[in-house]
mmCIF file of C-alpha atoms and ligand atoms in Angstrom:
data_model
loop_
_atom_site.group_PDB
_atom_site.id
_atom_site.type_symbol
_atom_site.label_atom_id
_atom_site.label_comp_id
_atom_site.label_asym_id
_atom_site.label_seq_id
_atom_site.Cartn_x
_atom_site.Cartn_y
_atom_site.Cartn_z
ATOM 1 C CA UNK A 77 91.627 87.667 80.760
ATOM 2 C CA UNK A 78 89.774 84.428 81.229
ATOM 3 C CA UNK A 79 87.281 84.816 84.105
ATOM 4 C CA UNK A 80 88.103 84.286 87.763
ATOM 5 C CA UNK A 81 88.942 80.947 89.297
ATOM 6 C CA UNK A 82 87.585 80.218 92.713
ATOM 7 C CA UNK A 83 90.083 80.924 95.541
ATOM 8 C CA UNK A 84 91.654 77.976 97.318
ATOM 9 C CA UNK A 85 91.251 78.066 101.072
ATOM 10 C CA UNK A 86 93.309 76.130 103.604
ATOM 11 C CA UNK A 87 92.713 76.346 107.333
ATOM 12 C CA UNK A 88 95.468 75.596 109.879
ATOM 13 C CA UNK A 89 95.413 74.997 113.630
ATOM 14 C CA UNK A 90 97.959 77.690 114.329
ATOM 15 C CA UNK A 91 100.299 80.248 112.829
ATOM 16 C CA UNK A 92 103.227 77.870 112.852
ATOM 17 C CA UNK A 93 101.509 75.362 110.601
ATOM 18 C CA UNK A 94 100.201 78.136 108.422
ATOM 19 C CA UNK A 95 103.701 79.685 108.090
ATOM 20 C CA UNK A 96 105.172 76.254 107.132
ATOM 21 C CA UNK A 97 102.608 75.881 104.360
ATOM 22 C CA UNK A 98 103.273 79.433 103.162
ATOM 23 C CA UNK A 99 107.005 78.759 103.110
ATOM 24 C CA UNK A 100 106.494 75.526 101.124
ATOM 25 C CA UNK A 101 104.318 77.474 98.691
ATOM 26 C CA UNK A 102 106.928 80.169 98.303
ATOM 27 C CA UNK A 103 109.717 77.620 97.681
ATOM 28 C CA UNK A 104 107.650 75.665 95.182
ATOM 29 C CA UNK A 105 106.641 78.773 93.203
ATOM 30 C CA UNK A 106 110.281 80.069 93.267
ATOM 31 C CA UNK A 107 111.752 76.848 92.005
ATOM 32 C CA UNK A 108 109.016 76.486 89.332
ATOM 33 C CA UNK A 109 109.542 80.065 88.016
ATOM 34 C CA UNK A 110 113.307 79.917 88.092
ATOM 35 C CA UNK A 111 113.268 76.573 86.248
ATOM 36 C CA UNK A 112 110.937 78.230 83.681
ATOM 37 C CA UNK A 113 112.447 81.621 82.781
ATOM 38 C CA UNK A 114 115.370 81.932 85.203
ATOM 39 C CA UNK A 115 113.712 84.349 87.595
ATOM 40 C CA UNK A 116 111.080 84.695 90.302
ATOM 41 C CA UNK A 117 109.518 88.077 90.932
ATOM 42 C CA UNK A 118 107.725 88.232 94.301
ATOM 43 C CA UNK A 119 105.936 91.114 96.005
ATOM 44 C CA UNK A 120 106.104 90.966 99.825
ATOM 45 C CA UNK A 121 103.855 92.542 102.413
ATOM 46 C CA UNK A 122 104.292 93.832 105.964
ATOM 47 C CA UNK A 123 102.090 93.192 108.994
ATOM 48 C CA UNK A 124 102.314 90.320 111.446
ATOM 49 C CA UNK A 125 100.974 87.530 109.306
ATOM 50 C CA UNK A 126 104.045 86.904 107.139
ATOM 51 C CA UNK A 127 106.643 87.061 109.949
ATOM 52 C CA UNK A 128 106.727 83.269 110.524
ATOM 53 C CA UNK A 129 107.021 82.649 106.717
ATOM 54 C CA UNK A 130 109.899 85.139 106.509
ATOM 55 C CA UNK A 131 111.859 83.634 109.365
ATOM 56 C CA UNK A 132 111.439 80.149 107.915
ATOM 57 C CA UNK A 133 112.862 81.377 104.623
ATOM 58 C CA UNK A 134 115.836 82.797 106.439
ATOM 59 C CA UNK A 135 116.691 79.638 108.383
ATOM 60 C CA UNK A 136 117.850 76.156 107.355
ATOM 61 C CA UNK A 137 116.651 74.074 105.623
ATOM 62 C CA UNK A 138 114.680 76.559 103.445
ATOM 63 C CA UNK A 139 117.407 79.131 103.414
ATOM 64 C CA UNK A 140 119.352 76.695 101.268
ATOM 65 C CA UNK A 141 116.434 75.336 99.300
ATOM 66 C CA UNK A 142 115.830 78.305 96.966
ATOM 67 C CA UNK A 143 118.116 79.454 94.096
ATOM 68 C CA UNK A 144 118.158 82.961 95.651
ATOM 69 C CA UNK A 145 120.168 84.506 92.794
ATOM 70 C CA UNK A 146 117.058 84.246 90.626
ATOM 71 C CA UNK A 147 114.726 85.798 93.164
ATOM 72 C CA UNK A 148 113.632 89.448 92.858
ATOM 73 C CA UNK A 149 111.855 90.969 95.874
ATOM 74 C CA UNK A 150 109.421 93.831 95.485
ATOM 75 C CA UNK A 151 106.879 95.035 97.996
ATOM 76 C CA UNK A 152 103.069 95.087 97.679
ATOM 77 C CA UNK A 153 103.162 98.158 99.906
ATOM 78 C CA UNK A 154 105.543 100.126 102.072
ATOM 79 C CA UNK A 155 105.226 102.750 104.811
ATOM 80 C CA UNK A 156 106.816 106.093 104.156
ATOM 81 C CA UNK A 157 109.607 105.722 106.685
ATOM 82 C CA UNK A 158 113.386 105.232 106.209
ATOM 83 C CA UNK A 159 114.506 101.673 105.587
ATOM 84 C CA UNK A 160 115.939 101.294 109.113
ATOM 85 C CA UNK A 161 112.636 102.350 110.822
ATOM 86 C CA UNK A 162 110.807 99.691 112.804
ATOM 87 C CA UNK A 163 107.677 100.195 110.763
ATOM 88 C CA UNK A 164 109.486 99.572 107.419
ATOM 89 C CA UNK A 165 108.233 96.544 105.521
ATOM 90 C CA UNK A 166 111.604 96.323 103.833
ATOM 91 C CA UNK A 167 113.278 96.194 107.246
ATOM 92 C CA UNK A 168 110.901 93.404 108.397
ATOM 93 C CA UNK A 169 111.908 91.196 105.442
ATOM 94 C CA UNK A 170 115.584 92.178 105.632
ATOM 95 C CA UNK A 171 115.878 91.233 109.249
ATOM 96 C CA UNK A 172 113.868 88.007 108.888
ATOM 97 C CA UNK A 173 115.393 86.571 105.758
ATOM 98 C CA UNK A 174 116.967 88.846 103.182
ATOM 99 C CA UNK A 175 120.108 89.325 105.300
ATOM 100 C CA UNK A 176 120.491 85.554 105.652
ATOM 101 C CA UNK A 177 120.224 84.467 102.023
ATOM 102 C CA UNK A 178 122.463 84.841 98.939
ATOM 103 C CA UNK A 179 120.359 87.507 97.292
ATOM 104 C CA UNK A 180 122.290 90.094 95.207
ATOM 105 C CA UNK A 181 121.523 93.685 96.253
ATOM 106 C CA UNK A 182 120.366 94.424 92.697
ATOM 107 C CA UNK A 183 117.534 91.903 93.263
ATOM 108 C CA UNK A 184 116.055 93.940 96.101
ATOM 109 C CA UNK A 185 113.550 96.398 94.662
ATOM 110 C CA UNK A 186 112.466 98.284 97.764
ATOM 111 C CA UNK A 187 110.153 101.249 97.839
ATOM 112 C CA UNK A 188 112.094 104.344 98.866
ATOM 113 C CA UNK A 189 110.049 105.098 101.962
ATOM 114 C CA UNK A 190 112.392 107.881 102.997
ATOM 115 C CA UNK A 191 111.174 110.011 100.083
ATOM 116 C CA UNK A 192 107.786 111.739 99.781
ATOM 117 C CA UNK A 193 104.964 109.292 99.026
ATOM 118 C CA UNK A 194 104.549 110.777 95.513
ATOM 119 C CA UNK A 195 108.280 110.604 94.671
ATOM 120 C CA UNK A 196 108.596 107.106 96.177
ATOM 121 C CA UNK A 197 105.617 105.832 94.187
ATOM 122 C CA UNK A 198 106.966 107.313 90.940
ATOM 123 C CA UNK A 199 110.476 105.870 91.487
ATOM 124 C CA UNK A 200 108.947 102.488 92.327
ATOM 125 C CA UNK A 201 106.865 102.513 89.222
ATOM 126 C CA UNK A 202 109.966 103.242 87.126
ATOM 127 C CA UNK A 203 111.751 100.359 88.776
ATOM 128 C CA UNK A 204 108.797 98.113 87.963
ATOM 129 C CA UNK A 205 108.765 99.238 84.342
ATOM 130 C CA UNK A 206 112.501 98.744 83.980
ATOM 131 C CA UNK A 207 112.360 95.272 85.511
ATOM 132 C CA UNK A 208 109.291 93.940 83.753
ATOM 133 C CA UNK A 209 109.868 95.829 80.509
ATOM 134 C CA UNK A 210 107.320 97.136 78.042
ATOM 135 C CA UNK A 211 104.279 99.243 78.572
ATOM 136 C CA UNK A 212 102.059 96.362 79.790
ATOM 137 C CA UNK A 213 101.317 95.391 83.371
ATOM 138 C CA UNK A 214 103.979 93.647 85.448
ATOM 139 C CA UNK A 215 103.266 89.962 85.969
ATOM 140 C CA UNK A 216 104.460 88.931 89.405
ATOM 141 C CA UNK A 217 105.079 85.227 89.876
ATOM 142 C CA UNK A 218 103.816 85.575 93.462
ATOM 143 C CA UNK A 219 102.244 88.345 95.518
ATOM 144 C CA UNK A 220 101.994 87.781 99.270
ATOM 145 C CA UNK A 221 99.164 89.808 100.882
ATOM 146 C CA UNK A 222 97.442 90.178 104.235
ATOM 147 C CA UNK A 223 93.952 91.450 105.031
ATOM 148 C CA UNK A 224 93.127 94.105 107.661
ATOM 149 C CA UNK A 225 90.114 93.952 109.906
ATOM 150 C CA UNK A 226 88.561 96.666 107.759
ATOM 151 C CA UNK A 227 89.162 94.522 104.653
ATOM 152 C CA UNK A 228 92.150 96.498 103.345
ATOM 153 C CA UNK A 229 94.970 94.788 101.591
ATOM 154 C CA UNK A 230 98.434 96.047 100.670
ATOM 155 C CA UNK A 231 97.669 99.805 101.273
ATOM 156 C CA UNK A 232 94.361 99.765 99.407
ATOM 157 C CA UNK A 233 91.853 100.918 101.991
ATOM 158 C CA UNK A 234 88.040 100.725 101.814
ATOM 159 C CA UNK A 235 86.474 103.615 99.980
ATOM 160 C CA UNK A 236 89.848 104.971 98.717
ATOM 161 C CA UNK A 237 89.966 106.466 95.180
ATOM 162 C CA UNK A 238 93.067 104.332 94.668
ATOM 163 C CA UNK A 239 90.687 101.376 94.216
ATOM 164 C CA UNK A 240 89.545 102.926 90.932
ATOM 165 C CA UNK A 241 93.062 103.402 89.516
ATOM 166 C CA UNK A 242 93.453 101.850 86.086
ATOM 167 C CA UNK A 243 96.710 103.317 84.743
ATOM 168 C CA UNK A 244 99.305 103.619 87.490
ATOM 169 C CA UNK A 245 101.293 100.655 88.850
ATOM 170 C CA UNK A 246 101.979 102.217 92.220
ATOM 171 C CA UNK A 247 100.302 105.032 94.108
ATOM 172 C CA UNK A 248 101.020 107.246 97.122
ATOM 173 C CA UNK A 249 98.546 106.798 99.974
ATOM 174 C CA UNK A 250 98.149 109.773 102.268
ATOM 175 C CA UNK A 251 96.747 108.946 105.723
ATOM 176 C CA UNK A 252 95.970 110.981 108.838
ATOM 177 C CA UNK A 253 99.638 111.639 109.745
ATOM 178 C CA UNK A 254 102.673 111.811 107.481
ATOM 179 C CA UNK A 255 104.481 108.967 109.298
ATOM 180 C CA UNK A 256 101.547 106.742 108.373
ATOM 181 C CA UNK A 257 101.650 107.578 104.637
ATOM 182 C CA UNK A 258 102.339 104.676 102.321
ATOM 183 C CA UNK A 259 102.973 103.530 98.785
ATOM 184 C CA UNK A 260 100.950 100.690 97.357
ATOM 185 C CA UNK A 261 100.746 98.530 94.222
ATOM 186 C CA UNK A 262 97.467 99.084 92.478
ATOM 187 C CA UNK A 263 94.638 96.601 91.834
ATOM 188 C CA UNK A 264 95.507 96.188 88.063
ATOM 189 C CA UNK A 265 99.010 94.982 89.107
ATOM 190 C CA UNK A 266 97.709 92.702 91.870
ATOM 191 C CA UNK A 267 95.180 91.319 89.438
ATOM 192 C CA UNK A 268 97.810 90.536 86.858
ATOM 193 C CA UNK A 269 99.827 88.219 89.149
ATOM 194 C CA UNK A 270 100.258 84.512 88.441
ATOM 195 C CA UNK A 271 99.765 83.543 92.109
ATOM 196 C CA UNK A 272 98.398 85.521 95.062
ATOM 197 C CA UNK A 273 98.834 84.162 98.530
ATOM 198 C CA UNK A 274 96.744 85.753 101.350
ATOM 199 C CA UNK A 275 97.782 85.063 104.959
ATOM 200 C CA UNK A 276 95.318 85.920 107.706
ATOM 201 C CA UNK A 277 94.934 84.922 111.328
ATOM 202 C CA UNK A 278 92.711 85.762 114.301
ATOM 203 C CA UNK A 279 89.027 86.030 115.152
ATOM 204 C CA UNK A 280 88.940 89.683 114.115
ATOM 205 C CA UNK A 281 89.278 88.651 110.461
ATOM 206 C CA UNK A 282 86.471 86.029 110.517
ATOM 207 C CA UNK A 283 83.718 88.364 109.204
ATOM 208 C CA UNK A 284 85.657 89.807 106.365
ATOM 209 C CA UNK A 285 86.895 86.392 105.326
ATOM 210 C CA UNK A 286 83.454 84.831 105.193
ATOM 211 C CA UNK A 287 82.156 87.953 103.380
ATOM 212 C CA UNK A 288 84.883 87.612 100.727
ATOM 213 C CA UNK A 289 85.018 83.878 100.381
ATOM 214 C CA UNK A 290 81.410 82.822 100.774
ATOM 215 C CA UNK A 291 79.183 85.790 100.261
ATOM 216 C CA UNK A 292 80.624 87.332 97.078
ATOM 217 C CA UNK A 293 82.257 90.293 98.890
ATOM 218 C CA UNK A 294 79.014 92.314 99.337
ATOM 219 C CA UNK A 295 80.889 95.091 101.233
ATOM 220 C CA UNK A 296 83.503 95.427 98.505
ATOM 221 C CA UNK A 297 86.425 94.800 100.815
ATOM 222 C CA UNK A 298 89.621 95.691 98.916
ATOM 223 C CA UNK A 299 91.023 92.215 99.765
ATOM 224 C CA UNK A 300 88.109 90.659 97.911
ATOM 225 C CA UNK A 301 88.821 92.749 94.815
ATOM 226 C CA UNK A 302 92.059 90.847 94.256
ATOM 227 C CA UNK A 303 90.971 88.250 91.764
ATOM 228 C CA UNK A 304 93.505 87.854 88.946
ATOM 229 C CA UNK A 305 91.872 86.884 85.652
ATOM 230 C CA UNK A 306 94.616 84.478 84.698
ATOM 231 C CA UNK A 307 96.155 83.744 88.051
ATOM 232 C CA UNK A 308 95.114 81.941 91.195
ATOM 233 C CA UNK A 309 94.356 83.055 94.700
ATOM 234 C CA UNK A 310 95.154 80.908 97.763
ATOM 235 C CA UNK A 311 94.077 81.901 101.308
ATOM 236 C CA UNK A 312 95.999 80.365 104.195
ATOM 237 C CA UNK A 313 94.109 81.160 107.387
ATOM 238 C CA UNK A 314 94.000 79.884 110.930
ATOM 239 C CA UNK A 315 90.966 78.357 112.652
ATOM 240 C CA UNK A 316 89.892 81.621 114.200
ATOM 241 C CA UNK A 317 90.000 83.538 110.970
ATOM 242 C CA UNK A 318 87.981 80.762 109.377
ATOM 243 C CA UNK A 319 85.575 80.623 112.302
ATOM 244 C CA UNK A 320 82.610 82.028 110.309
ATOM 245 C CA UNK A 321 82.968 79.953 107.163
ATOM 246 C CA UNK A 322 79.962 77.728 106.741
ATOM 247 C CA UNK A 323 81.833 75.172 104.698
ATOM 248 C CA UNK A 324 85.050 74.739 106.666
ATOM 249 C CA UNK A 325 87.953 73.231 104.776
ATOM 250 C CA UNK A 326 91.037 71.769 106.290
ATOM 251 C CA UNK A 327 94.663 72.050 105.156
HETATM 252 C C1 6PG B 121 101.248 96.433 105.981
HETATM 253 C C2 6PG B 121 100.512 95.524 105.050
HETATM 254 C C3 6PG B 121 99.009 95.372 105.329
HETATM 255 C C4 6PG B 121 98.802 94.134 106.106
HETATM 256 C C5 6PG B 121 97.413 94.025 106.736
HETATM 257 C C6 6PG B 121 97.288 92.808 107.594
HETATM 258 O O1 6PG B 121 102.192 96.970 105.586
HETATM 259 O O2 6PG B 121 100.795 96.492 107.148
HETATM 260 O O3 6PG B 121 101.043 95.209 103.864
HETATM 261 O O4 6PG B 121 98.199 95.430 104.171
HETATM 262 O O5 6PG B 121 99.048 93.008 105.265
HETATM 263 O O6 6PG B 121 97.295 95.184 107.499
HETATM 264 O O7 6PG B 121 98.202 92.933 108.691
HETATM 265 P P1 6PG B 121 98.384 91.734 109.651
HETATM 266 O O8 6PG B 121 99.191 90.689 108.992
HETATM 267 O O9 6PG B 121 99.235 92.372 110.798
HETATM 268 O O10 6PG B 121 97.072 91.232 110.141
#
């Protein structure tokens, strides 16, 4: 580990412009990784922020701009629901782009949300170990994340013991009701990625974003704990989410 680099921040007038920049980022990273070692391992998120990105990836011209056979899709987190459930993060990606691109089924490493959180997390961890090989931490080429109004990211929630995990790659997350339970990648995995891309929009995120990006994350928001030692972090946000930054930057 070599110390943290400062996050890059780009602010866009609207979600369309933000999604176009996110899609360009995805395509660039995918081409770069595939040209390097023949594959691109990406972890996707759910939520509303990546929807525009996903539909751009599933439509021309970007649908045809990525050597999809080299792309391997994982998930930063998943809800414990079956894959056809409207809340499934896998389903979100499948409907928006996975069904439209030439991606072999074997390259889709979904979390088995239909199982118990514990079984799904263990099976996912095995899949990660098989794919990345060796006992070390997986090194994702790209992790796409969102940030909740409470500062959560993936399914790492404020105050959760999961934030202290050092050994596991994926953990079950038990919430108030079973249908809300989730599986999440852990901080050591997120912090071992080559590139992390945060997408966030809306006024409700403005406080957590200025806290994380300008105030040194004094409230320990989980999203602010994602700082890969050897990778970089880029935040693509809209004007409202960037509304409390004192040093506004433009895209
Ligand atoms: C999920 C996510 C979650 C999300 C944030 C932000 O499955 O919901 O992975 O961590 O990224 O809640 O959500 P929005 O993009 O909807 O603001």
